[in-house]
């Protein structure tokens, strides 16, 4: 450990600048995750094949992300616990989701000017007129997606709208493989930079139009849209497994959270859950 990292846990006010962000990131990287699982998953994704040992490697890496907080209480662990308690109070019950929210250091995904607000229950600007979603809605969407007939097991999950990468990090702790698409190139790069120090082996980020889904990797047993369209694109419905669950905000000024389940090859059911507020889903890409 360096002299600097002995000062953990850092106060929220001290995580404002890049250098302390780097220190925090460095402490996360102190885990013993090595390149091997990453390489294995990469190969698996490229070949479209997964072996048992590759999945086990992915799981080990995700576990390591959880483990690394236990021996060394991380930056603002207490504040994050309080955030999770508030999310639970708002009705999220899934213990695995709450644990994942407690593990992921949200402040590392937020630019310095807003870092002190990282653990309040609000969406915050991430640039390019986009926002990091509020913690409650991140947790709620994942809880709904996990409530499947497989007891919450999720093999392959797709997120549309990576933004800063926060929700992808939370998803990595509840799904075996996470694919996340972002249409704004600088945000795709930002997410890569935010996630790199966390060394999460089972996330694949993709720059492109998420409205087209990710046919090379489909089908998915879970899909989450982090941006609201007037309807859910048919391409995404087609890329769900039978039994798969898609959670999406739908609408323009008035938006509702919808759960769409694929019940057979040609049938989907839609359940409207609650009001919500998201940035718009837009077609195409932006450099
Ligand atoms: N998942 C993020 C939320 C990001 S906000 C979080 O963890 O907080 C929603 C994101 O969706 C924005 O970055 C926006 O650029 C992106 N988006 C909108 N339409 C899209 C599309 N068609 N394909 C991919 N990303 C899209």
PDB file of C-alpha atoms and ligand atoms in Angstrom:
ATOM      1  CA  UNK A   1       0.000   0.000   0.000  1.00  0.00           C
ATOM      2  CA  UNK A   2       1.232   3.467  -0.745  1.00  0.00           C
ATOM      3  CA  UNK A   3       1.268   6.205   1.836  1.00  0.00           C
ATOM      4  CA  UNK A   4      -1.625   7.866   0.071  1.00  0.00           C
ATOM      5  CA  UNK A   5      -3.951   4.901   0.188  1.00  0.00           C
ATOM      6  CA  UNK A   6      -3.513   4.673   3.979  1.00  0.00           C
ATOM      7  CA  UNK A   7      -5.835   7.641   4.258  1.00  0.00           C
ATOM      8  CA  UNK A   8      -8.850   5.497   3.365  1.00  0.00           C
ATOM      9  CA  UNK A   9     -11.726   5.833   3.683  1.00  0.00           C
ATOM     10  CA  UNK A  10     -11.579   9.148   1.874  1.00  0.00           C
ATOM     11  CA  UNK A  11     -14.256  11.670   2.679  1.00  0.00           C
ATOM     12  CA  UNK A  12     -16.695  12.433  -0.097  1.00  0.00           C
ATOM     13  CA  UNK A  13     -15.375  15.972  -0.363  1.00  0.00           C
ATOM     14  CA  UNK A  14     -11.907  14.638  -1.023  1.00  0.00           C
ATOM     15  CA  UNK A  15     -12.835  12.646  -4.080  1.00  0.00           C
ATOM     16  CA  UNK A  16     -13.333  15.755  -6.142  1.00  0.00           C
ATOM     17  CA  UNK A  17     -10.160  15.752  -8.167  1.00  0.00           C
ATOM     18  CA  UNK A  18      -8.764  13.339 -10.685  1.00  0.00           C
ATOM     19  CA  UNK A  19      -5.802  12.388  -8.531  1.00  0.00           C
ATOM     20  CA  UNK A  20      -7.900  11.189  -5.610  1.00  0.00           C
ATOM     21  CA  UNK A  21     -10.196   9.454  -8.103  1.00  0.00           C
ATOM     22  CA  UNK A  22      -7.083   7.718  -9.358  1.00  0.00           C
ATOM     23  CA  UNK A  23      -6.110   6.767  -5.809  1.00  0.00           C
ATOM     24  CA  UNK A  24      -9.554   5.330  -5.222  1.00  0.00           C
ATOM     25  CA  UNK A  25      -9.383   3.465  -8.495  1.00  0.00           C
ATOM     26  CA  UNK A  26      -5.962   2.174  -7.579  1.00  0.00           C
ATOM     27  CA  UNK A  27      -7.241   0.780  -4.330  1.00  0.00           C
ATOM     28  CA  UNK A  28      -9.912  -1.091  -6.243  1.00  0.00           C
ATOM     29  CA  UNK A  29      -7.283  -2.465  -8.548  1.00  0.00           C
ATOM     30  CA  UNK A  30      -5.467  -3.946  -5.554  1.00  0.00           C
ATOM     31  CA  UNK A  31      -7.573  -7.025  -6.044  1.00  0.00           C
ATOM     32  CA  UNK A  32      -5.812 -10.016  -7.450  1.00  0.00           C
ATOM     33  CA  UNK A  33      -7.980 -10.282 -10.579  1.00  0.00           C
ATOM     34  CA  UNK A  34      -5.605 -11.184 -13.373  1.00  0.00           C
ATOM     35  CA  UNK A  35      -5.879 -10.935 -17.101  1.00  0.00           C
ATOM     36  CA  UNK A  36      -6.772 -14.580 -17.616  1.00  0.00           C
ATOM     37  CA  UNK A  37     -10.551 -14.502 -17.048  1.00  0.00           C
ATOM     38  CA  UNK A  38     -10.801 -11.358 -19.133  1.00  0.00           C
ATOM     39  CA  UNK A  39      -8.997 -13.013 -22.004  1.00  0.00           C
ATOM     40  CA  UNK A  40     -11.085 -16.133 -21.654  1.00  0.00           C
ATOM     41  CA  UNK A  41     -14.321 -14.158 -21.800  1.00  0.00           C
ATOM     42  CA  UNK A  42     -13.098 -12.083 -24.679  1.00  0.00           C
ATOM     43  CA  UNK A  43     -12.342 -15.220 -26.618  1.00  0.00           C
ATOM     44  CA  UNK A  44     -15.677 -16.685 -25.667  1.00  0.00           C
ATOM     45  CA  UNK A  45     -17.512 -13.585 -26.823  1.00  0.00           C
ATOM     46  CA  UNK A  46     -15.596 -13.525 -30.065  1.00  0.00           C
ATOM     47  CA  UNK A  47     -16.144 -17.183 -30.772  1.00  0.00           C
ATOM     48  CA  UNK A  48     -19.744 -17.101 -29.601  1.00  0.00           C
ATOM     49  CA  UNK A  49     -18.914 -20.025 -27.309  1.00  0.00           C
ATOM     50  CA  UNK A  50     -18.856 -20.348 -23.535  1.00  0.00           C
ATOM     51  CA  UNK A  51     -17.305 -23.194 -21.685  1.00  0.00           C
ATOM     52  CA  UNK A  52     -18.017 -24.003 -18.059  1.00  0.00           C
ATOM     53  CA  UNK A  53     -14.551 -22.909 -17.054  1.00  0.00           C
ATOM     54  CA  UNK A  54     -14.941 -19.578 -18.829  1.00  0.00           C
ATOM     55  CA  UNK A  55     -18.191 -18.884 -17.028  1.00  0.00           C
ATOM     56  CA  UNK A  56     -16.550 -19.884 -13.780  1.00  0.00           C
ATOM     57  CA  UNK A  57     -13.735 -17.444 -14.545  1.00  0.00           C
ATOM     58  CA  UNK A  58     -16.247 -14.663 -15.123  1.00  0.00           C
ATOM     59  CA  UNK A  59     -17.971 -15.478 -11.858  1.00  0.00           C
ATOM     60  CA  UNK A  60     -14.681 -15.456 -10.006  1.00  0.00           C
ATOM     61  CA  UNK A  61     -13.894 -12.003 -11.360  1.00  0.00           C
ATOM     62  CA  UNK A  62     -17.308 -10.671 -10.341  1.00  0.00           C
ATOM     63  CA  UNK A  63     -16.852 -12.240  -6.927  1.00  0.00           C
ATOM     64  CA  UNK A  64     -13.461 -10.569  -6.648  1.00  0.00           C
ATOM     65  CA  UNK A  65     -15.109  -7.175  -7.186  1.00  0.00           C
ATOM     66  CA  UNK A  66     -17.392  -7.931  -4.260  1.00  0.00           C
ATOM     67  CA  UNK A  67     -14.616  -9.384  -2.122  1.00  0.00           C
ATOM     68  CA  UNK A  68     -12.297  -6.494  -2.540  1.00  0.00           C
ATOM     69  CA  UNK A  69     -14.491  -4.246  -0.444  1.00  0.00           C
ATOM     70  CA  UNK A  70     -14.577  -6.553   2.523  1.00  0.00           C
ATOM     71  CA  UNK A  71     -10.993  -6.430   3.790  1.00  0.00           C
ATOM     72  CA  UNK A  72     -10.518  -2.711   3.099  1.00  0.00           C
ATOM     73  CA  UNK A  73     -13.607  -0.603   3.650  1.00  0.00           C
ATOM     74  CA  UNK A  74     -13.750   1.464   0.501  1.00  0.00           C
ATOM     75  CA  UNK A  75     -14.276   5.125  -0.028  1.00  0.00           C
ATOM     76  CA  UNK A  76     -17.605   6.272   1.357  1.00  0.00           C
ATOM     77  CA  UNK A  77     -18.794   2.739   2.193  1.00  0.00           C
ATOM     78  CA  UNK A  78     -21.032   4.125   4.934  1.00  0.00           C
ATOM     79  CA  UNK A  79     -22.629   6.670   2.648  1.00  0.00           C
ATOM     80  CA  UNK A  80     -23.248   3.958   0.080  1.00  0.00           C
ATOM     81  CA  UNK A  81     -24.884   1.762   2.735  1.00  0.00           C
ATOM     82  CA  UNK A  82     -27.205   4.649   3.536  1.00  0.00           C
ATOM     83  CA  UNK A  83     -28.046   4.999  -0.164  1.00  0.00           C
ATOM     84  CA  UNK A  84     -28.907   1.300  -0.340  1.00  0.00           C
ATOM     85  CA  UNK A  85     -31.039   1.573   2.807  1.00  0.00           C
ATOM     86  CA  UNK A  86     -33.027   4.356   1.111  1.00  0.00           C
ATOM     87  CA  UNK A  87     -33.431   2.270  -2.050  1.00  0.00           C
ATOM     88  CA  UNK A  88     -34.731  -0.607   0.099  1.00  0.00           C
ATOM     89  CA  UNK A  89     -37.110   1.741   1.878  1.00  0.00           C
ATOM     90  CA  UNK A  90     -38.517   2.769  -1.501  1.00  0.00           C
ATOM     91  CA  UNK A  91     -39.524  -0.852  -2.049  1.00  0.00           C
ATOM     92  CA  UNK A  92     -36.619  -2.731  -3.648  1.00  0.00           C
ATOM     93  CA  UNK A  93     -36.468  -6.094  -1.899  1.00  0.00           C
ATOM     94  CA  UNK A  94     -34.082  -8.227  -3.952  1.00  0.00           C
ATOM     95  CA  UNK A  95     -31.118  -8.823  -1.639  1.00  0.00           C
ATOM     96  CA  UNK A  96     -28.758  -9.620  -4.496  1.00  0.00           C
ATOM     97  CA  UNK A  97     -29.538  -6.302  -6.186  1.00  0.00           C
ATOM     98  CA  UNK A  98     -29.133  -4.376  -2.944  1.00  0.00           C
ATOM     99  CA  UNK A  99     -25.789  -6.106  -2.319  1.00  0.00           C
ATOM    100  CA  UNK A 100     -24.624  -5.222  -5.828  1.00  0.00           C
ATOM    101  CA  UNK A 101     -25.592  -1.577  -5.271  1.00  0.00           C
ATOM    102  CA  UNK A 102     -23.609  -1.617  -2.064  1.00  0.00           C
ATOM    103  CA  UNK A 103     -20.557  -2.968  -3.844  1.00  0.00           C
ATOM    104  CA  UNK A 104     -20.257  -0.625  -6.823  1.00  0.00           C
ATOM    105  CA  UNK A 105     -18.521   2.677  -5.981  1.00  0.00           C
ATOM    106  CA  UNK A 106     -20.966   5.078  -7.648  1.00  0.00           C
ATOM    107  CA  UNK A 107     -18.789   8.119  -6.993  1.00  0.00           C
ATOM    108  CA  UNK A 108     -16.165   6.800  -9.407  1.00  0.00           C
ATOM    109  CA  UNK A 109     -18.682   7.173 -12.252  1.00  0.00           C
ATOM    110  CA  UNK A 110     -19.536  10.779 -11.534  1.00  0.00           C
ATOM    111  CA  UNK A 111     -17.556  13.790 -12.603  1.00  0.00           C
ATOM    112  CA  UNK A 112     -15.781  15.706  -9.878  1.00  0.00           C
ATOM    113  CA  UNK A 113     -18.196  18.651  -9.725  1.00  0.00           C
ATOM    114  CA  UNK A 114     -21.017  16.320  -8.669  1.00  0.00           C
ATOM    115  CA  UNK A 115     -19.032  13.739  -6.694  1.00  0.00           C
ATOM    116  CA  UNK A 116     -20.386  14.963  -3.370  1.00  0.00           C
ATOM    117  CA  UNK A 117     -23.873  14.074  -4.610  1.00  0.00           C
ATOM    118  CA  UNK A 118     -22.938  10.582  -5.772  1.00  0.00           C
ATOM    119  CA  UNK A 119     -25.009   8.833  -3.122  1.00  0.00           C
ATOM    120  CA  UNK A 120     -28.154  10.924  -3.084  1.00  0.00           C
ATOM    121  CA  UNK A 121     -31.135   9.414  -4.848  1.00  0.00           C
ATOM    122  CA  UNK A 122     -31.010  11.549  -7.964  1.00  0.00           C
ATOM    123  CA  UNK A 123     -29.965  11.382 -11.557  1.00  0.00           C
ATOM    124  CA  UNK A 124     -26.874  13.525 -12.232  1.00  0.00           C
ATOM    125  CA  UNK A 125     -25.368  15.012 -15.392  1.00  0.00           C
ATOM    126  CA  UNK A 126     -22.638  13.027 -17.148  1.00  0.00           C
ATOM    127  CA  UNK A 127     -22.192  15.387 -20.106  1.00  0.00           C
ATOM    128  CA  UNK A 128     -23.647  15.410 -23.630  1.00  0.00           C
ATOM    129  CA  UNK A 129     -27.093  16.188 -22.153  1.00  0.00           C
ATOM    130  CA  UNK A 130     -27.234  12.726 -20.572  1.00  0.00           C
ATOM    131  CA  UNK A 131     -27.537  11.590 -16.956  1.00  0.00           C
ATOM    132  CA  UNK A 132     -26.530   8.742 -14.701  1.00  0.00           C
ATOM    133  CA  UNK A 133     -29.831   7.202 -13.585  1.00  0.00           C
ATOM    134  CA  UNK A 134     -31.012   7.596 -10.014  1.00  0.00           C
ATOM    135  CA  UNK A 135     -30.002   4.674  -7.746  1.00  0.00           C
ATOM    136  CA  UNK A 136     -33.598   3.645  -7.005  1.00  0.00           C
ATOM    137  CA  UNK A 137     -34.535   3.166 -10.661  1.00  0.00           C
ATOM    138  CA  UNK A 138     -31.295   1.283 -11.434  1.00  0.00           C
ATOM    139  CA  UNK A 139     -32.066  -1.131  -8.601  1.00  0.00           C
ATOM    140  CA  UNK A 140     -35.756  -1.409  -9.471  1.00  0.00           C
ATOM    141  CA  UNK A 141     -35.148  -2.253 -13.128  1.00  0.00           C
ATOM    142  CA  UNK A 142     -32.621  -4.930 -12.270  1.00  0.00           C
ATOM    143  CA  UNK A 143     -34.920  -6.376  -9.600  1.00  0.00           C
ATOM    144  CA  UNK A 144     -37.761  -6.653 -12.123  1.00  0.00           C
ATOM    145  CA  UNK A 145     -35.474  -8.262 -14.699  1.00  0.00           C
ATOM    146  CA  UNK A 146     -34.235 -10.819 -12.160  1.00  0.00           C
ATOM    147  CA  UNK A 147     -37.706 -11.876 -11.116  1.00  0.00           C
ATOM    148  CA  UNK A 148     -37.747 -14.594 -13.778  1.00  0.00           C
ATOM    149  CA  UNK A 149     -38.652 -18.264 -13.838  1.00  0.00           C
ATOM    150  CA  UNK A 150     -34.974 -19.199 -13.456  1.00  0.00           C
ATOM    151  CA  UNK A 151     -34.799 -17.989  -9.848  1.00  0.00           C
ATOM    152  CA  UNK A 152     -32.974 -14.844 -10.892  1.00  0.00           C
ATOM    153  CA  UNK A 153     -30.273 -16.562 -12.939  1.00  0.00           C
ATOM    154  CA  UNK A 154     -29.288 -14.367 -15.888  1.00  0.00           C
ATOM    155  CA  UNK A 155     -26.845 -15.642 -18.459  1.00  0.00           C
ATOM    156  CA  UNK A 156     -26.734 -12.861 -20.983  1.00  0.00           C
ATOM    157  CA  UNK A 157     -27.970  -9.355 -20.388  1.00  0.00           C
ATOM    158  CA  UNK A 158     -28.091  -6.385 -22.748  1.00  0.00           C
ATOM    159  CA  UNK A 159     -28.172  -2.770 -21.616  1.00  0.00           C
ATOM    160  CA  UNK A 160     -29.108  -0.020 -24.072  1.00  0.00           C
ATOM    161  CA  UNK A 161     -27.522   3.260 -22.994  1.00  0.00           C
ATOM    162  CA  UNK A 162     -24.214   2.655 -21.195  1.00  0.00           C
ATOM    163  CA  UNK A 163     -23.824   6.321 -20.251  1.00  0.00           C
ATOM    164  CA  UNK A 164     -21.052   6.447 -17.665  1.00  0.00           C
ATOM    165  CA  UNK A 165     -21.105   2.664 -17.135  1.00  0.00           C
ATOM    166  CA  UNK A 166     -22.585   2.585 -13.628  1.00  0.00           C
ATOM    167  CA  UNK A 167     -25.567   0.358 -14.296  1.00  0.00           C
ATOM    168  CA  UNK A 168     -23.387  -1.997 -16.346  1.00  0.00           C
ATOM    169  CA  UNK A 169     -21.148  -2.405 -13.290  1.00  0.00           C
ATOM    170  CA  UNK A 170     -24.147  -3.231 -11.096  1.00  0.00           C
ATOM    171  CA  UNK A 171     -25.429  -5.658 -13.739  1.00  0.00           C
ATOM    172  CA  UNK A 172     -22.049  -7.406 -13.839  1.00  0.00           C
ATOM    173  CA  UNK A 173     -22.702  -8.625 -10.308  1.00  0.00           C
ATOM    174  CA  UNK A 174     -26.048 -10.248 -11.113  1.00  0.00           C
ATOM    175  CA  UNK A 175     -25.514 -11.626 -14.634  1.00  0.00           C
ATOM    176  CA  UNK A 176     -22.923 -13.925 -16.154  1.00  0.00           C
ATOM    177  CA  UNK A 177     -22.353 -11.749 -19.225  1.00  0.00           C
ATOM    178  CA  UNK A 178     -23.245  -8.106 -19.686  1.00  0.00           C
ATOM    179  CA  UNK A 179     -23.302  -6.336 -23.048  1.00  0.00           C
ATOM    180  CA  UNK A 180     -23.909  -2.601 -23.058  1.00  0.00           C
ATOM    181  CA  UNK A 181     -24.383  -0.316 -26.067  1.00  0.00           C
ATOM    182  CA  UNK A 182     -23.921   3.458 -26.173  1.00  0.00           C
ATOM    183  CA  UNK A 183     -24.622   5.694 -29.184  1.00  0.00           C
ATOM    184  CA  UNK A 184     -22.521   8.722 -28.099  1.00  0.00           C
ATOM    185  CA  UNK A 185     -18.852   7.973 -28.720  1.00  0.00           C
ATOM    186  CA  UNK A 186     -17.378  10.143 -25.912  1.00  0.00           C
ATOM    187  CA  UNK A 187     -19.724   8.504 -23.395  1.00  0.00           C
ATOM    188  CA  UNK A 188     -18.744   5.068 -24.639  1.00  0.00           C
ATOM    189  CA  UNK A 189     -15.123   6.129 -24.042  1.00  0.00           C
ATOM    190  CA  UNK A 190     -16.010   7.565 -20.637  1.00  0.00           C
ATOM    191  CA  UNK A 191     -17.620   4.291 -19.587  1.00  0.00           C
ATOM    192  CA  UNK A 192     -14.543   2.388 -20.727  1.00  0.00           C
ATOM    193  CA  UNK A 193     -12.318   4.696 -18.691  1.00  0.00           C
ATOM    194  CA  UNK A 194     -14.580   4.438 -15.626  1.00  0.00           C
ATOM    195  CA  UNK A 195     -14.813   0.658 -15.777  1.00  0.00           C
ATOM    196  CA  UNK A 196     -11.198  -0.114 -16.623  1.00  0.00           C
ATOM    197  CA  UNK A 197      -9.802   0.317 -13.089  1.00  0.00           C
ATOM    198  CA  UNK A 198     -12.562  -1.896 -11.691  1.00  0.00           C
ATOM    199  CA  UNK A 199     -11.339  -4.754 -13.910  1.00  0.00           C
ATOM    200  CA  UNK A 200     -14.726  -6.327 -14.328  1.00  0.00           C
ATOM    201  CA  UNK A 201     -14.228  -9.297 -16.608  1.00  0.00           C
ATOM    202  CA  UNK A 202     -17.794  -9.957 -17.724  1.00  0.00           C
ATOM    203  CA  UNK A 203     -18.780  -6.606 -19.304  1.00  0.00           C
ATOM    204  CA  UNK A 204     -18.495  -5.909 -23.024  1.00  0.00           C
ATOM    205  CA  UNK A 205     -19.060  -2.301 -24.111  1.00  0.00           C
ATOM    206  CA  UNK A 206     -20.170  -1.585 -27.640  1.00  0.00           C
ATOM    207  CA  UNK A 207     -20.440   1.707 -29.526  1.00  0.00           C
ATOM    208  CA  UNK A 208     -23.503   1.706 -31.776  1.00  0.00           C
ATOM    209  CA  UNK A 209     -27.252   2.180 -32.045  1.00  0.00           C
ATOM    210  CA  UNK A 210     -28.854   0.103 -29.312  1.00  0.00           C
ATOM    211  CA  UNK A 211     -32.228   0.315 -31.035  1.00  0.00           C
ATOM    212  CA  UNK A 212     -30.878  -2.368 -33.351  1.00  0.00           C
ATOM    213  CA  UNK A 213     -29.888  -4.549 -30.395  1.00  0.00           C
ATOM    214  CA  UNK A 214     -26.844  -6.780 -30.640  1.00  0.00           C
ATOM    215  CA  UNK A 215     -27.828  -9.571 -33.055  1.00  0.00           C
ATOM    216  CA  UNK A 216     -24.315 -11.066 -33.113  1.00  0.00           C
ATOM    217  CA  UNK A 217     -24.668 -11.941 -29.421  1.00  0.00           C
ATOM    218  CA  UNK A 218     -28.460 -12.446 -29.061  1.00  0.00           C
ATOM    219  CA  UNK A 219     -30.595 -13.946 -27.622  1.00  0.00           C
ATOM    220  CA  UNK A 220     -30.609 -12.265 -24.223  1.00  0.00           C
ATOM    221  CA  UNK A 221     -32.487 -13.427 -21.163  1.00  0.00           C
ATOM    222  CA  UNK A 222     -32.590  -9.861 -19.878  1.00  0.00           C
ATOM    223  CA  UNK A 223     -32.641  -6.472 -21.617  1.00  0.00           C
ATOM    224  CA  UNK A 224     -32.659  -3.078 -19.901  1.00  0.00           C
ATOM    225  CA  UNK A 225     -33.207   0.222 -21.688  1.00  0.00           C
ATOM    226  CA  UNK A 226     -31.759   3.229 -19.884  1.00  0.00           C
ATOM    227  CA  UNK A 227     -33.438   5.659 -22.299  1.00  0.00           C
ATOM    228  CA  UNK A 228     -37.117   6.129 -23.168  1.00  0.00           C
ATOM    229  CA  UNK A 229     -38.628   5.541 -26.599  1.00  0.00           C
ATOM    230  CA  UNK A 230     -42.244   5.883 -27.701  1.00  0.00           C
ATOM    231  CA  UNK A 231     -42.192   2.124 -28.062  1.00  0.00           C
ATOM    232  CA  UNK A 232     -39.697  -0.691 -27.591  1.00  0.00           C
ATOM    233  CA  UNK A 233     -37.988  -1.483 -30.918  1.00  0.00           C
ATOM    234  CA  UNK A 234     -39.092  -4.800 -32.443  1.00  0.00           C
ATOM    235  CA  UNK A 235     -35.420  -5.750 -32.963  1.00  0.00           C
ATOM    236  CA  UNK A 236     -35.004  -5.898 -29.188  1.00  0.00           C
ATOM    237  CA  UNK A 237     -38.136  -7.998 -28.721  1.00  0.00           C
ATOM    238  CA  UNK A 238     -36.816 -10.418 -31.341  1.00  0.00           C
ATOM    239  CA  UNK A 239     -33.501 -10.719 -29.504  1.00  0.00           C
ATOM    240  CA  UNK A 240     -35.082 -11.965 -26.251  1.00  0.00           C
ATOM    241  CA  UNK A 241     -35.059 -15.619 -25.240  1.00  0.00           C
ATOM    242  CA  UNK A 242     -38.456 -17.204 -24.631  1.00  0.00           C
ATOM    243  CA  UNK A 243     -38.844 -16.566 -20.891  1.00  0.00           C
ATOM    244  CA  UNK A 244     -36.658 -13.475 -21.213  1.00  0.00           C
ATOM    245  CA  UNK A 245     -37.564 -10.166 -19.581  1.00  0.00           C
ATOM    246  CA  UNK A 246     -37.090  -6.658 -20.925  1.00  0.00           C
ATOM    247  CA  UNK A 247     -37.491  -3.581 -18.733  1.00  0.00           C
ATOM    248  CA  UNK A 248     -37.842  -0.193 -20.388  1.00  0.00           C
ATOM    249  CA  UNK A 249     -39.128   3.320 -19.853  1.00  0.00           C
ATOM    250  CA  UNK A 250     -41.723   4.120 -22.514  1.00  0.00           C
ATOM    251  CA  UNK A 251     -43.200   7.507 -23.423  1.00  0.00           C
ATOM    252  CA  UNK A 252     -42.049  11.055 -24.017  1.00  0.00           C
ATOM    253  CA  UNK A 253     -43.143  13.654 -21.462  1.00  0.00           C
ATOM    254  CA  UNK A 254     -45.108  11.155 -19.456  1.00  0.00           C
ATOM    255  CA  UNK A 255     -43.140   7.940 -19.163  1.00  0.00           C
ATOM    256  CA  UNK A 256     -43.926   4.595 -17.578  1.00  0.00           C
ATOM    257  CA  UNK A 257     -41.692   1.684 -16.752  1.00  0.00           C
ATOM    258  CA  UNK A 258     -42.737  -1.399 -18.696  1.00  0.00           C
ATOM    259  CA  UNK A 259     -41.883  -5.042 -18.264  1.00  0.00           C
ATOM    260  CA  UNK A 260     -42.108  -7.079 -21.450  1.00  0.00           C
ATOM    261  CA  UNK A 261     -41.908 -10.866 -21.182  1.00  0.00           C
ATOM    262  CA  UNK A 262     -41.484 -13.163 -24.143  1.00  0.00           C
ATOM    263  CA  UNK A 263     -43.827 -16.037 -23.529  1.00  0.00           C
ATOM    264  CA  UNK A 264     -43.432 -17.879 -26.836  1.00  0.00           C
ATOM    265  CA  UNK A 265     -41.736 -17.428 -30.169  1.00  0.00           C
ATOM    266  CA  UNK A 266     -44.468 -15.066 -31.341  1.00  0.00           C
ATOM    267  CA  UNK A 267     -45.961 -13.768 -28.088  1.00  0.00           C
ATOM    268  CA  UNK A 268     -44.952 -11.076 -25.646  1.00  0.00           C
ATOM    269  CA  UNK A 269     -46.849  -9.683 -22.650  1.00  0.00           C
ATOM    270  CA  UNK A 270     -46.509  -6.137 -21.364  1.00  0.00           C
ATOM    271  CA  UNK A 271     -46.974  -4.995 -17.774  1.00  0.00           C
ATOM    272  CA  UNK A 272     -46.910  -1.331 -16.823  1.00  0.00           C
ATOM    273  CA  UNK A 273     -45.166  -0.818 -13.513  1.00  0.00           C
ATOM    274  CA  UNK A 274     -44.761   2.809 -12.452  1.00  0.00           C
ATOM    275  CA  UNK A 275     -44.041   6.332 -13.668  1.00  0.00           C
ATOM    276  CA  UNK A 276     -40.434   7.210 -14.385  1.00  0.00           C
ATOM    277  CA  UNK A 277     -38.268   9.793 -16.057  1.00  0.00           C
ATOM    278  CA  UNK A 278     -35.453   9.008 -18.496  1.00  0.00           C
ATOM    279  CA  UNK A 279     -33.508  10.753 -21.244  1.00  0.00           C
ATOM    280  CA  UNK A 280     -34.842   9.950 -24.744  1.00  0.00           C
ATOM    281  CA  UNK A 281     -33.875   6.905 -26.779  1.00  0.00           C
ATOM    282  CA  UNK A 282     -32.486   8.187 -30.086  1.00  0.00           C
ATOM    283  CA  UNK A 283     -31.667   6.389 -33.325  1.00  0.00           C
ATOM    284  CA  UNK A 284     -28.245   6.248 -34.941  1.00  0.00           C
ATOM    285  CA  UNK A 285     -24.907   7.186 -33.454  1.00  0.00           C
ATOM    286  CA  UNK A 286     -23.206  10.446 -32.542  1.00  0.00           C
ATOM    287  CA  UNK A 287     -19.460  10.959 -32.645  1.00  0.00           C
TER     288      UNK A 287
HETATM  289  N1  LIG B   1     -27.015   3.357 -17.845  1.00  0.00           N
HETATM  290  C1  LIG B   1     -26.642   4.701 -17.459  1.00  0.00           C
HETATM  291  C2  LIG B   1     -27.678   5.694 -17.860  1.00  0.00           C
HETATM  292  C3  LIG B   1     -27.269   6.451 -19.039  1.00  0.00           C
HETATM  293  S1  LIG B   1     -28.437   7.631 -19.617  1.00  0.00           S
HETATM  294  C4  LIG B   1     -26.358   4.715 -15.972  1.00  0.00           C
HETATM  295  O1  LIG B   1     -25.725   3.821 -15.503  1.00  0.00           O
HETATM  296  O2  LIG B   1     -26.707   5.628 -15.285  1.00  0.00           O
HETATM  297  C5  LIG B   1     -29.002   6.864 -21.078  1.00  0.00           C
HETATM  298  C6  LIG B   1     -27.994   6.700 -22.180  1.00  0.00           C
HETATM  299  O3  LIG B   1     -28.679   6.126 -23.289  1.00  0.00           O
HETATM  300  C7  LIG B   1     -27.363   7.985 -22.703  1.00  0.00           C
HETATM  301  O4  LIG B   1     -25.986   7.923 -22.542  1.00  0.00           O
HETATM  302  C8  LIG B   1     -27.761   8.000 -24.188  1.00  0.00           C
HETATM  303  O5  LIG B   1     -26.759   8.503 -25.032  1.00  0.00           O
HETATM  304  C9  LIG B   1     -28.016   6.533 -24.441  1.00  0.00           C
HETATM  305  N2  LIG B   1     -28.833   6.218 -25.619  1.00  0.00           N
HETATM  306  C10 LIG B   1     -29.949   6.836 -26.083  1.00  0.00           C
HETATM  307  N3  LIG B   1     -30.381   6.238 -27.200  1.00  0.00           N
HETATM  308  C11 LIG B   1     -29.524   5.198 -27.456  1.00  0.00           C
HETATM  309  C12 LIG B   1     -29.421   4.215 -28.475  1.00  0.00           C
HETATM  310  N4  LIG B   1     -30.290   4.157 -29.499  1.00  0.00           N
HETATM  311  N5  LIG B   1     -28.418   3.327 -28.414  1.00  0.00           N
HETATM  312  C13 LIG B   1     -27.512   3.364 -27.400  1.00  0.00           C
HETATM  313  N6  LIG B   1     -27.540   4.272 -26.425  1.00  0.00           N
HETATM  314  C14 LIG B   1     -28.537   5.191 -26.434  1.00  0.00           C
END
